[in-house]
């Protein structure tokens, strides 16, 4: 186990070093931070003085070493657009994105897995066929179109839910949350459905196909021959052996929900990291873009490590010898 975890930690460290070097190159070769901070009207002497104070006159490797040291402490400079420390700016947006992503993941897993199991067990029923049709529509429809349709129906026509924003939030220590207010929950409904719809249909189709394959195996036939109840066969034997690919995809998709919630946050003007990175790209705010890359890479490394550990819990066969 220790050897396995050491290998995973080493691989994660290499990934983070690669991403940190990529984000450092953004600082070095895309745009000029001196011009962004001082403007074109600054004199040459002012620009050179600021360049020296920022350490931009030093060799590339020296600057990368210093950048890495600052990144480990969560310091990525100052946003060119907001003129705030990037770490502070990102942290103010993290709660909104994580709440949206985890609610969407809970909805996708909580509905997708039972629907996939039902569609596999009752594959010839009309409800299962209807689920297949709905899943095909859900996996084909772009998320921005889903969001716009939900806004049109539930905000414009019915006036049940707010069309944008996060609603009222409360501070819980250093964490701002909308989960403790009614308007926060109302504002969360449509964005989480929009973000979860593709993942829900993906999980449903994955569970259905894996479940059908497992139900055709010899040990399932042997279990039926022994007279074991169908409920036990479906949920204790078959479903447990279906979870390995589901865990793999769920881990990757959770990272994708966090990293690629940009479109959903833009449609609903959700004040999270996705909306922030769109604004940063629009204004060439390189420090924010670089910090976002580092944070997303760290999230993916952590999620992949958690998925690997879950394998040991679900299936002892994948444990290293």
PDB file of C-alpha atoms in Angstrom:
ATOM      1  CA  UNK A   1       0.000   0.000   0.000  1.00  0.00           C
ATOM      2  CA  UNK A   2       2.775   2.459   0.918  1.00  0.00           C
ATOM      3  CA  UNK A   3       4.602   1.697  -2.313  1.00  0.00           C
ATOM      4  CA  UNK A   4       1.412   2.215  -4.301  1.00  0.00           C
ATOM      5  CA  UNK A   5       0.699   5.537  -2.586  1.00  0.00           C
ATOM      6  CA  UNK A   6       4.310   6.646  -3.069  1.00  0.00           C
ATOM      7  CA  UNK A   7       4.096   5.984  -6.810  1.00  0.00           C
ATOM      8  CA  UNK A   8       0.825   7.907  -7.025  1.00  0.00           C
ATOM      9  CA  UNK A   9       2.291  10.822  -5.058  1.00  0.00           C
ATOM     10  CA  UNK A  10       5.366  10.907  -7.303  1.00  0.00           C
ATOM     11  CA  UNK A  11       3.215  10.877 -10.441  1.00  0.00           C
ATOM     12  CA  UNK A  12       1.066  13.661  -9.030  1.00  0.00           C
ATOM     13  CA  UNK A  13       4.151  15.707  -8.230  1.00  0.00           C
ATOM     14  CA  UNK A  14       5.408  15.340 -11.809  1.00  0.00           C
ATOM     15  CA  UNK A  15       2.025  16.437 -13.147  1.00  0.00           C
ATOM     16  CA  UNK A  16       2.004  19.498 -10.906  1.00  0.00           C
ATOM     17  CA  UNK A  17       5.558  20.406 -11.965  1.00  0.00           C
ATOM     18  CA  UNK A  18       4.563  20.160 -15.615  1.00  0.00           C
ATOM     19  CA  UNK A  19       1.463  22.302 -15.132  1.00  0.00           C
ATOM     20  CA  UNK A  20       3.379  24.838 -13.032  1.00  0.00           C
ATOM     21  CA  UNK A  21       5.990  25.196 -15.790  1.00  0.00           C
ATOM     22  CA  UNK A  22       3.213  25.685 -18.360  1.00  0.00           C
ATOM     23  CA  UNK A  23       1.556  28.366 -16.245  1.00  0.00           C
ATOM     24  CA  UNK A  24       4.974  29.989 -15.698  1.00  0.00           C
ATOM     25  CA  UNK A  25       5.462  30.196 -19.459  1.00  0.00           C
ATOM     26  CA  UNK A  26       2.152  32.076 -19.637  1.00  0.00           C
ATOM     27  CA  UNK A  27       3.681  34.685 -17.347  1.00  0.00           C
ATOM     28  CA  UNK A  28       6.899  34.840 -19.350  1.00  0.00           C
ATOM     29  CA  UNK A  29       5.799  34.813 -22.985  1.00  0.00           C
ATOM     30  CA  UNK A  30       2.158  35.902 -23.196  1.00  0.00           C
ATOM     31  CA  UNK A  31       1.758  39.646 -22.791  1.00  0.00           C
ATOM     32  CA  UNK A  32       3.914  42.010 -20.783  1.00  0.00           C
ATOM     33  CA  UNK A  33       2.895  42.425 -17.120  1.00  0.00           C
ATOM     34  CA  UNK A  34       4.835  45.686 -16.928  1.00  0.00           C
ATOM     35  CA  UNK A  35       2.739  47.273 -19.677  1.00  0.00           C
ATOM     36  CA  UNK A  36      -0.422  45.826 -18.143  1.00  0.00           C
ATOM     37  CA  UNK A  37       0.368  47.271 -14.731  1.00  0.00           C
ATOM     38  CA  UNK A  38       1.783  50.678 -15.763  1.00  0.00           C
ATOM     39  CA  UNK A  39       0.102  51.267 -19.093  1.00  0.00           C
ATOM     40  CA  UNK A  40       1.603  52.453 -22.352  1.00  0.00           C
ATOM     41  CA  UNK A  41       2.125  56.005 -21.085  1.00  0.00           C
ATOM     42  CA  UNK A  42       4.805  54.989 -18.536  1.00  0.00           C
ATOM     43  CA  UNK A  43       8.405  55.983 -19.201  1.00  0.00           C
ATOM     44  CA  UNK A  44      11.181  53.533 -20.007  1.00  0.00           C
ATOM     45  CA  UNK A  45      12.799  54.170 -16.619  1.00  0.00           C
ATOM     46  CA  UNK A  46       9.562  53.360 -14.791  1.00  0.00           C
ATOM     47  CA  UNK A  47       9.126  50.167 -16.773  1.00  0.00           C
ATOM     48  CA  UNK A  48      12.689  49.027 -16.135  1.00  0.00           C
ATOM     49  CA  UNK A  49      12.361  49.758 -12.412  1.00  0.00           C
ATOM     50  CA  UNK A  50       9.151  47.741 -12.155  1.00  0.00           C
ATOM     51  CA  UNK A  51      10.675  44.945 -14.248  1.00  0.00           C
ATOM     52  CA  UNK A  52      13.597  44.745 -11.817  1.00  0.00           C
ATOM     53  CA  UNK A  53      11.315  44.816  -8.761  1.00  0.00           C
ATOM     54  CA  UNK A  54       9.250  41.960 -10.191  1.00  0.00           C
ATOM     55  CA  UNK A  55      12.407  39.978 -10.957  1.00  0.00           C
ATOM     56  CA  UNK A  56      11.668  39.835 -14.694  1.00  0.00           C
ATOM     57  CA  UNK A  57      15.267  40.766 -15.534  1.00  0.00           C
ATOM     58  CA  UNK A  58      16.578  37.507 -14.033  1.00  0.00           C
ATOM     59  CA  UNK A  59      17.309  34.236 -15.940  1.00  0.00           C
ATOM     60  CA  UNK A  60      14.393  31.969 -16.823  1.00  0.00           C
ATOM     61  CA  UNK A  61      15.263  29.110 -14.442  1.00  0.00           C
ATOM     62  CA  UNK A  62      15.767  31.500 -11.530  1.00  0.00           C
ATOM     63  CA  UNK A  63      12.393  33.059 -12.142  1.00  0.00           C
ATOM     64  CA  UNK A  64      10.753  29.612 -12.414  1.00  0.00           C
ATOM     65  CA  UNK A  65      12.297  28.549  -9.087  1.00  0.00           C
ATOM     66  CA  UNK A  66      10.964  31.674  -7.378  1.00  0.00           C
ATOM     67  CA  UNK A  67       7.573  31.271  -9.068  1.00  0.00           C
ATOM     68  CA  UNK A  68       7.380  27.692  -7.834  1.00  0.00           C
ATOM     69  CA  UNK A  69       8.154  28.773  -4.283  1.00  0.00           C
ATOM     70  CA  UNK A  70       5.408  31.396  -4.394  1.00  0.00           C
ATOM     71  CA  UNK A  71       2.929  28.933  -5.959  1.00  0.00           C
ATOM     72  CA  UNK A  72       3.491  26.441  -3.126  1.00  0.00           C
ATOM     73  CA  UNK A  73       2.418  29.194  -0.706  1.00  0.00           C
ATOM     74  CA  UNK A  74      -0.620  30.020  -2.875  1.00  0.00           C
ATOM     75  CA  UNK A  75       0.770  33.333  -4.134  1.00  0.00           C
ATOM     76  CA  UNK A  76       0.293  34.056  -7.852  1.00  0.00           C
ATOM     77  CA  UNK A  77       0.739  37.791  -7.998  1.00  0.00           C
ATOM     78  CA  UNK A  78      -1.885  40.456  -8.597  1.00  0.00           C
ATOM     79  CA  UNK A  79      -4.769  40.291 -11.037  1.00  0.00           C
ATOM     80  CA  UNK A  80      -4.293  42.737 -13.901  1.00  0.00           C
ATOM     81  CA  UNK A  81      -8.025  43.340 -14.140  1.00  0.00           C
ATOM     82  CA  UNK A  82      -9.188  43.400 -10.508  1.00  0.00           C
ATOM     83  CA  UNK A  83      -5.908  44.618  -8.954  1.00  0.00           C
ATOM     84  CA  UNK A  84      -6.363  42.086  -6.127  1.00  0.00           C
ATOM     85  CA  UNK A  85      -4.123  39.208  -5.008  1.00  0.00           C
ATOM     86  CA  UNK A  86      -4.953  36.249  -7.230  1.00  0.00           C
ATOM     87  CA  UNK A  87      -5.136  33.769  -4.347  1.00  0.00           C
ATOM     88  CA  UNK A  88      -7.678  35.933  -2.540  1.00  0.00           C
ATOM     89  CA  UNK A  89      -9.663  36.425  -5.750  1.00  0.00           C
ATOM     90  CA  UNK A  90      -9.797  32.690  -6.503  1.00  0.00           C
ATOM     91  CA  UNK A  91     -10.693  31.747  -2.938  1.00  0.00           C
ATOM     92  CA  UNK A  92     -13.685  34.094  -3.051  1.00  0.00           C
ATOM     93  CA  UNK A  93     -14.990  32.165  -6.089  1.00  0.00           C
ATOM     94  CA  UNK A  94     -14.149  28.600  -4.994  1.00  0.00           C
ATOM     95  CA  UNK A  95     -17.215  28.077  -2.701  1.00  0.00           C
ATOM     96  CA  UNK A  96     -19.685  28.890  -5.485  1.00  0.00           C
ATOM     97  CA  UNK A  97     -18.050  26.523  -7.977  1.00  0.00           C
ATOM     98  CA  UNK A  98     -17.633  23.661  -5.499  1.00  0.00           C
ATOM     99  CA  UNK A  99     -21.233  23.903  -4.271  1.00  0.00           C
ATOM    100  CA  UNK A 100     -22.538  23.886  -7.852  1.00  0.00           C
ATOM    101  CA  UNK A 101     -20.242  21.024  -8.905  1.00  0.00           C
ATOM    102  CA  UNK A 102     -20.945  18.780  -5.905  1.00  0.00           C
ATOM    103  CA  UNK A 103     -24.709  19.339  -6.140  1.00  0.00           C
ATOM    104  CA  UNK A 104     -24.562  18.477  -9.845  1.00  0.00           C
ATOM    105  CA  UNK A 105     -22.451  15.377  -9.094  1.00  0.00           C
ATOM    106  CA  UNK A 106     -24.845  14.250  -6.358  1.00  0.00           C
ATOM    107  CA  UNK A 107     -27.788  14.679  -8.723  1.00  0.00           C
ATOM    108  CA  UNK A 108     -26.026  12.831 -11.565  1.00  0.00           C
ATOM    109  CA  UNK A 109     -24.925   9.892  -9.400  1.00  0.00           C
ATOM    110  CA  UNK A 110     -28.067   9.765  -7.262  1.00  0.00           C
ATOM    111  CA  UNK A 111     -30.351   9.569 -10.293  1.00  0.00           C
ATOM    112  CA  UNK A 112     -28.072   8.075 -12.953  1.00  0.00           C
ATOM    113  CA  UNK A 113     -27.055   4.886 -11.113  1.00  0.00           C
ATOM    114  CA  UNK A 114     -30.593   3.781 -10.080  1.00  0.00           C
ATOM    115  CA  UNK A 115     -31.879   4.604 -13.573  1.00  0.00           C
ATOM    116  CA  UNK A 116     -29.082   2.548 -15.139  1.00  0.00           C
ATOM    117  CA  UNK A 117     -29.791  -0.407 -12.839  1.00  0.00           C
ATOM    118  CA  UNK A 118     -33.515  -0.272 -13.632  1.00  0.00           C
ATOM    119  CA  UNK A 119     -32.850   0.032 -17.384  1.00  0.00           C
ATOM    120  CA  UNK A 120     -30.637  -3.082 -17.200  1.00  0.00           C
ATOM    121  CA  UNK A 121     -32.971  -5.208 -15.062  1.00  0.00           C
ATOM    122  CA  UNK A 122     -36.155  -4.192 -16.910  1.00  0.00           C
ATOM    123  CA  UNK A 123     -34.561  -3.522 -20.293  1.00  0.00           C
ATOM    124  CA  UNK A 124     -37.665  -4.519 -22.274  1.00  0.00           C
ATOM    125  CA  UNK A 125     -40.107  -2.338 -20.347  1.00  0.00           C
ATOM    126  CA  UNK A 126     -41.520   0.888 -21.748  1.00  0.00           C
ATOM    127  CA  UNK A 127     -40.046   2.918 -18.891  1.00  0.00           C
ATOM    128  CA  UNK A 128     -36.552   1.581 -19.659  1.00  0.00           C
ATOM    129  CA  UNK A 129     -36.997   2.399 -23.342  1.00  0.00           C
ATOM    130  CA  UNK A 130     -38.194   5.888 -22.426  1.00  0.00           C
ATOM    131  CA  UNK A 131     -35.094   6.315 -20.240  1.00  0.00           C
ATOM    132  CA  UNK A 132     -32.909   5.338 -23.190  1.00  0.00           C
ATOM    133  CA  UNK A 133     -34.622   7.930 -25.377  1.00  0.00           C
ATOM    134  CA  UNK A 134     -34.308  10.663 -22.741  1.00  0.00           C
ATOM    135  CA  UNK A 135     -30.651   9.767 -22.141  1.00  0.00           C
ATOM    136  CA  UNK A 136     -29.936  10.067 -25.868  1.00  0.00           C
ATOM    137  CA  UNK A 137     -31.469  13.545 -25.880  1.00  0.00           C
ATOM    138  CA  UNK A 138     -29.633  14.542 -22.707  1.00  0.00           C
ATOM    139  CA  UNK A 139     -26.232  13.378 -23.926  1.00  0.00           C
ATOM    140  CA  UNK A 140     -26.692  15.127 -27.289  1.00  0.00           C
ATOM    141  CA  UNK A 141     -28.010  18.507 -26.134  1.00  0.00           C
ATOM    142  CA  UNK A 142     -25.399  21.246 -25.480  1.00  0.00           C
ATOM    143  CA  UNK A 143     -25.387  22.517 -21.903  1.00  0.00           C
ATOM    144  CA  UNK A 144     -25.843  26.149 -22.910  1.00  0.00           C
ATOM    145  CA  UNK A 145     -29.027  25.236 -24.798  1.00  0.00           C
ATOM    146  CA  UNK A 146     -30.322  23.296 -21.780  1.00  0.00           C
ATOM    147  CA  UNK A 147     -29.657  26.290 -19.549  1.00  0.00           C
ATOM    148  CA  UNK A 148     -31.378  28.724 -21.911  1.00  0.00           C
ATOM    149  CA  UNK A 149     -34.459  26.475 -22.175  1.00  0.00           C
ATOM    150  CA  UNK A 150     -34.673  26.136 -18.388  1.00  0.00           C
ATOM    151  CA  UNK A 151     -34.438  29.924 -17.993  1.00  0.00           C
ATOM    152  CA  UNK A 152     -37.131  30.428 -20.640  1.00  0.00           C
ATOM    153  CA  UNK A 153     -39.554  27.997 -18.977  1.00  0.00           C
ATOM    154  CA  UNK A 154     -38.966  28.396 -15.236  1.00  0.00           C
ATOM    155  CA  UNK A 155     -37.831  32.036 -15.056  1.00  0.00           C
ATOM    156  CA  UNK A 156     -39.492  33.866 -17.937  1.00  0.00           C
ATOM    157  CA  UNK A 157     -42.743  31.928 -18.387  1.00  0.00           C
ATOM    158  CA  UNK A 158     -43.473  30.493 -14.913  1.00  0.00           C
ATOM    159  CA  UNK A 159     -41.404  32.919 -12.811  1.00  0.00           C
ATOM    160  CA  UNK A 160     -40.593  30.157 -10.327  1.00  0.00           C
ATOM    161  CA  UNK A 161     -36.808  30.400 -10.193  1.00  0.00           C
ATOM    162  CA  UNK A 162     -34.266  33.234 -10.574  1.00  0.00           C
ATOM    163  CA  UNK A 163     -32.578  33.423 -13.964  1.00  0.00           C
ATOM    164  CA  UNK A 164     -29.102  34.347 -12.726  1.00  0.00           C
ATOM    165  CA  UNK A 165     -26.941  34.907  -9.679  1.00  0.00           C
ATOM    166  CA  UNK A 166     -26.335  32.882  -6.553  1.00  0.00           C
ATOM    167  CA  UNK A 167     -29.088  34.245  -4.317  1.00  0.00           C
ATOM    168  CA  UNK A 168     -28.509  35.236  -0.701  1.00  0.00           C
ATOM    169  CA  UNK A 169     -25.327  33.846   0.848  1.00  0.00           C
ATOM    170  CA  UNK A 170     -24.149  33.676   4.427  1.00  0.00           C
ATOM    171  CA  UNK A 171     -20.633  33.502   5.830  1.00  0.00           C
ATOM    172  CA  UNK A 172     -19.748  30.312   7.662  1.00  0.00           C
ATOM    173  CA  UNK A 173     -16.285  31.057   8.934  1.00  0.00           C
ATOM    174  CA  UNK A 174     -14.172  31.746   5.827  1.00  0.00           C
ATOM    175  CA  UNK A 175     -16.686  29.946   3.604  1.00  0.00           C
ATOM    176  CA  UNK A 176     -19.579  31.712   1.882  1.00  0.00           C
ATOM    177  CA  UNK A 177     -22.550  29.463   1.169  1.00  0.00           C
ATOM    178  CA  UNK A 178     -25.994  29.769  -0.337  1.00  0.00           C
ATOM    179  CA  UNK A 179     -27.091  26.371   0.955  1.00  0.00           C
ATOM    180  CA  UNK A 180     -28.428  27.921   4.157  1.00  0.00           C
ATOM    181  CA  UNK A 181     -30.904  30.264   2.454  1.00  0.00           C
ATOM    182  CA  UNK A 182     -34.049  29.609   0.438  1.00  0.00           C
ATOM    183  CA  UNK A 183     -33.024  31.964  -2.372  1.00  0.00           C
ATOM    184  CA  UNK A 184     -29.652  30.211  -2.509  1.00  0.00           C
ATOM    185  CA  UNK A 185     -31.341  26.843  -3.096  1.00  0.00           C
ATOM    186  CA  UNK A 186     -33.683  28.342  -5.698  1.00  0.00           C
ATOM    187  CA  UNK A 187     -30.738  29.852  -7.554  1.00  0.00           C
ATOM    188  CA  UNK A 188     -28.908  26.506  -7.451  1.00  0.00           C
ATOM    189  CA  UNK A 189     -31.672  24.390  -9.020  1.00  0.00           C
ATOM    190  CA  UNK A 190     -31.344  25.274 -12.704  1.00  0.00           C
ATOM    191  CA  UNK A 191     -27.521  25.539 -12.886  1.00  0.00           C
ATOM    192  CA  UNK A 192     -27.069  22.184 -11.124  1.00  0.00           C
ATOM    193  CA  UNK A 193     -29.599  20.472 -13.434  1.00  0.00           C
ATOM    194  CA  UNK A 194     -27.897  21.990 -16.479  1.00  0.00           C
ATOM    195  CA  UNK A 195     -24.459  20.880 -15.312  1.00  0.00           C
ATOM    196  CA  UNK A 196     -25.651  17.433 -14.216  1.00  0.00           C
ATOM    197  CA  UNK A 197     -27.780  16.443 -17.218  1.00  0.00           C
ATOM    198  CA  UNK A 198     -24.951  15.214 -19.437  1.00  0.00           C
ATOM    199  CA  UNK A 199     -23.266  13.388 -16.544  1.00  0.00           C
ATOM    200  CA  UNK A 200     -26.573  11.809 -15.450  1.00  0.00           C
ATOM    201  CA  UNK A 201     -27.230  10.337 -18.882  1.00  0.00           C
ATOM    202  CA  UNK A 202     -23.602   9.213 -19.130  1.00  0.00           C
ATOM    203  CA  UNK A 203     -23.794   7.356 -15.798  1.00  0.00           C
ATOM    204  CA  UNK A 204     -27.148   5.820 -16.677  1.00  0.00           C
ATOM    205  CA  UNK A 205     -25.902   4.427 -19.991  1.00  0.00           C
ATOM    206  CA  UNK A 206     -22.612   3.270 -18.453  1.00  0.00           C
ATOM    207  CA  UNK A 207     -24.290   1.463 -15.546  1.00  0.00           C
ATOM    208  CA  UNK A 208     -26.831  -0.128 -17.882  1.00  0.00           C
ATOM    209  CA  UNK A 209     -24.204  -1.492 -20.284  1.00  0.00           C
ATOM    210  CA  UNK A 210     -21.889  -2.719 -17.496  1.00  0.00           C
ATOM    211  CA  UNK A 211     -24.798  -4.253 -15.588  1.00  0.00           C
ATOM    212  CA  UNK A 212     -26.017  -6.143 -18.655  1.00  0.00           C
ATOM    213  CA  UNK A 213     -22.519  -7.503 -19.223  1.00  0.00           C
ATOM    214  CA  UNK A 214     -22.168  -8.620 -15.600  1.00  0.00           C
ATOM    215  CA  UNK A 215     -25.608 -10.279 -15.615  1.00  0.00           C
ATOM    216  CA  UNK A 216     -24.466 -12.500 -18.475  1.00  0.00           C
ATOM    217  CA  UNK A 217     -21.417 -13.854 -16.617  1.00  0.00           C
ATOM    218  CA  UNK A 218     -21.144 -17.440 -15.361  1.00  0.00           C
ATOM    219  CA  UNK A 219     -21.063 -16.617 -11.644  1.00  0.00           C
ATOM    220  CA  UNK A 220     -24.418 -14.804 -11.947  1.00  0.00           C
ATOM    221  CA  UNK A 221     -25.881 -17.886 -13.652  1.00  0.00           C
ATOM    222  CA  UNK A 222     -24.427 -20.041 -10.884  1.00  0.00           C
ATOM    223  CA  UNK A 223     -25.952 -17.762  -8.232  1.00  0.00           C
ATOM    224  CA  UNK A 224     -29.370 -18.143  -9.844  1.00  0.00           C
ATOM    225  CA  UNK A 225     -28.899 -21.921 -10.000  1.00  0.00           C
ATOM    226  CA  UNK A 226     -28.234 -21.917  -6.249  1.00  0.00           C
ATOM    227  CA  UNK A 227     -31.589 -20.241  -5.670  1.00  0.00           C
ATOM    228  CA  UNK A 228     -30.272 -16.873  -4.467  1.00  0.00           C
ATOM    229  CA  UNK A 229     -32.950 -14.178  -4.569  1.00  0.00           C
ATOM    230  CA  UNK A 230     -32.956 -11.928  -7.645  1.00  0.00           C
ATOM    231  CA  UNK A 231     -32.748  -8.793  -5.496  1.00  0.00           C
ATOM    232  CA  UNK A 232     -29.557 -10.066  -3.864  1.00  0.00           C
ATOM    233  CA  UNK A 233     -28.111 -11.039  -7.244  1.00  0.00           C
ATOM    234  CA  UNK A 234     -28.839  -7.632  -8.733  1.00  0.00           C
ATOM    235  CA  UNK A 235     -27.746  -5.367  -5.896  1.00  0.00           C
ATOM    236  CA  UNK A 236     -25.139  -7.412  -4.010  1.00  0.00           C
ATOM    237  CA  UNK A 237     -23.346  -9.370  -6.716  1.00  0.00           C
ATOM    238  CA  UNK A 238     -23.952  -7.615 -10.046  1.00  0.00           C
ATOM    239  CA  UNK A 239     -24.006  -3.966  -8.965  1.00  0.00           C
ATOM    240  CA  UNK A 240     -20.879  -4.300  -6.832  1.00  0.00           C
ATOM    241  CA  UNK A 241     -18.908  -5.593  -9.812  1.00  0.00           C
ATOM    242  CA  UNK A 242     -20.315  -2.827 -11.985  1.00  0.00           C
ATOM    243  CA  UNK A 243     -18.920  -0.078  -9.765  1.00  0.00           C
ATOM    244  CA  UNK A 244     -15.259  -0.206 -10.876  1.00  0.00           C
ATOM    245  CA  UNK A 245     -15.755   1.558 -14.232  1.00  0.00           C
ATOM    246  CA  UNK A 246     -18.408   3.783 -12.645  1.00  0.00           C
ATOM    247  CA  UNK A 247     -15.930   4.954  -9.989  1.00  0.00           C
ATOM    248  CA  UNK A 248     -13.330   5.655 -12.667  1.00  0.00           C
ATOM    249  CA  UNK A 249     -15.682   7.714 -14.800  1.00  0.00           C
ATOM    250  CA  UNK A 250     -17.272   9.411 -11.766  1.00  0.00           C
ATOM    251  CA  UNK A 251     -13.868  10.588 -10.533  1.00  0.00           C
ATOM    252  CA  UNK A 252     -12.905  12.017 -13.898  1.00  0.00           C
ATOM    253  CA  UNK A 253     -16.327  13.583 -14.431  1.00  0.00           C
ATOM    254  CA  UNK A 254     -16.272  15.235 -11.011  1.00  0.00           C
ATOM    255  CA  UNK A 255     -13.027  16.919 -11.989  1.00  0.00           C
ATOM    256  CA  UNK A 256     -14.580  17.847 -15.311  1.00  0.00           C
ATOM    257  CA  UNK A 257     -17.619  19.347 -13.569  1.00  0.00           C
ATOM    258  CA  UNK A 258     -15.328  21.636 -11.593  1.00  0.00           C
ATOM    259  CA  UNK A 259     -12.975  22.444 -14.447  1.00  0.00           C
ATOM    260  CA  UNK A 260     -15.515  22.822 -17.242  1.00  0.00           C
ATOM    261  CA  UNK A 261     -18.432  24.478 -15.471  1.00  0.00           C
ATOM    262  CA  UNK A 262     -17.471  27.584 -17.452  1.00  0.00           C
ATOM    263  CA  UNK A 263     -20.421  27.470 -19.860  1.00  0.00           C
ATOM    264  CA  UNK A 264     -23.018  26.860 -17.144  1.00  0.00           C
ATOM    265  CA  UNK A 265     -21.629  29.617 -14.934  1.00  0.00           C
ATOM    266  CA  UNK A 266     -21.603  32.018 -17.892  1.00  0.00           C
ATOM    267  CA  UNK A 267     -25.214  31.241 -18.891  1.00  0.00           C
ATOM    268  CA  UNK A 268     -26.511  31.701 -15.337  1.00  0.00           C
ATOM    269  CA  UNK A 269     -23.961  34.387 -14.342  1.00  0.00           C
ATOM    270  CA  UNK A 270     -22.967  32.119 -11.453  1.00  0.00           C
ATOM    271  CA  UNK A 271     -20.162  33.904  -9.524  1.00  0.00           C
ATOM    272  CA  UNK A 272     -17.703  30.992  -9.540  1.00  0.00           C
ATOM    273  CA  UNK A 273     -14.288  30.208 -10.976  1.00  0.00           C
ATOM    274  CA  UNK A 274     -15.714  29.455 -14.426  1.00  0.00           C
ATOM    275  CA  UNK A 275     -17.119  32.950 -14.844  1.00  0.00           C
ATOM    276  CA  UNK A 276     -13.890  34.382 -13.429  1.00  0.00           C
ATOM    277  CA  UNK A 277     -11.700  32.515 -15.943  1.00  0.00           C
ATOM    278  CA  UNK A 278     -13.890  33.666 -18.858  1.00  0.00           C
ATOM    279  CA  UNK A 279     -13.387  37.260 -17.726  1.00  0.00           C
ATOM    280  CA  UNK A 280      -9.661  36.622 -17.250  1.00  0.00           C
ATOM    281  CA  UNK A 281      -9.299  35.246 -20.786  1.00  0.00           C
ATOM    282  CA  UNK A 282     -11.239  38.190 -22.200  1.00  0.00           C
ATOM    283  CA  UNK A 283      -8.921  40.695 -20.497  1.00  0.00           C
ATOM    284  CA  UNK A 284      -5.696  38.595 -20.870  1.00  0.00           C
ATOM    285  CA  UNK A 285      -5.404  38.394 -17.068  1.00  0.00           C
ATOM    286  CA  UNK A 286      -2.440  35.975 -17.100  1.00  0.00           C
ATOM    287  CA  UNK A 287      -1.949  35.602 -13.297  1.00  0.00           C
ATOM    288  CA  UNK A 288      -5.553  34.446 -12.872  1.00  0.00           C
ATOM    289  CA  UNK A 289      -5.304  32.033 -15.827  1.00  0.00           C
ATOM    290  CA  UNK A 290      -2.051  30.540 -14.486  1.00  0.00           C
ATOM    291  CA  UNK A 291      -3.450  30.120 -10.969  1.00  0.00           C
ATOM    292  CA  UNK A 292      -6.602  28.514 -12.370  1.00  0.00           C
ATOM    293  CA  UNK A 293      -4.495  25.974 -14.279  1.00  0.00           C
ATOM    294  CA  UNK A 294      -2.588  25.089 -11.111  1.00  0.00           C
ATOM    295  CA  UNK A 295      -5.740  24.747  -9.024  1.00  0.00           C
ATOM    296  CA  UNK A 296      -7.534  22.544 -11.567  1.00  0.00           C
ATOM    297  CA  UNK A 297      -4.463  20.324 -11.944  1.00  0.00           C
ATOM    298  CA  UNK A 298      -4.295  19.927  -8.161  1.00  0.00           C
ATOM    299  CA  UNK A 299      -7.985  18.992  -8.049  1.00  0.00           C
ATOM    300  CA  UNK A 300      -7.560  16.349 -10.758  1.00  0.00           C
ATOM    301  CA  UNK A 301      -4.509  14.867  -9.020  1.00  0.00           C
ATOM    302  CA  UNK A 302      -6.392  14.688  -5.714  1.00  0.00           C
ATOM    303  CA  UNK A 303      -9.532  13.208  -7.290  1.00  0.00           C
ATOM    304  CA  UNK A 304      -7.537  10.559  -9.174  1.00  0.00           C
ATOM    305  CA  UNK A 305      -5.756   9.591  -5.959  1.00  0.00           C
ATOM    306  CA  UNK A 306      -9.105   9.265  -4.169  1.00  0.00           C
ATOM    307  CA  UNK A 307     -10.454   7.106  -7.022  1.00  0.00           C
ATOM    308  CA  UNK A 308      -7.436   4.797  -6.785  1.00  0.00           C
ATOM    309  CA  UNK A 309      -8.021   4.373  -3.065  1.00  0.00           C
ATOM    310  CA  UNK A 310     -11.708   3.609  -3.642  1.00  0.00           C
ATOM    311  CA  UNK A 311     -10.702   0.707  -5.860  1.00  0.00           C
ATOM    312  CA  UNK A 312      -9.252  -1.056  -2.821  1.00  0.00           C
ATOM    313  CA  UNK A 313     -12.546  -0.693  -0.994  1.00  0.00           C
ATOM    314  CA  UNK A 314     -14.755  -1.925  -3.827  1.00  0.00           C
ATOM    315  CA  UNK A 315     -12.664  -4.659  -5.447  1.00  0.00           C
ATOM    316  CA  UNK A 316      -9.785  -6.464  -3.659  1.00  0.00           C
ATOM    317  CA  UNK A 317      -8.597  -7.870  -6.999  1.00  0.00           C
ATOM    318  CA  UNK A 318      -7.014  -4.532  -7.961  1.00  0.00           C
ATOM    319  CA  UNK A 319      -4.881  -4.373  -4.820  1.00  0.00           C
ATOM    320  CA  UNK A 320      -1.148  -4.578  -5.557  1.00  0.00           C
ATOM    321  CA  UNK A 321       0.580  -7.801  -4.568  1.00  0.00           C
TER     322      UNK A 321
END
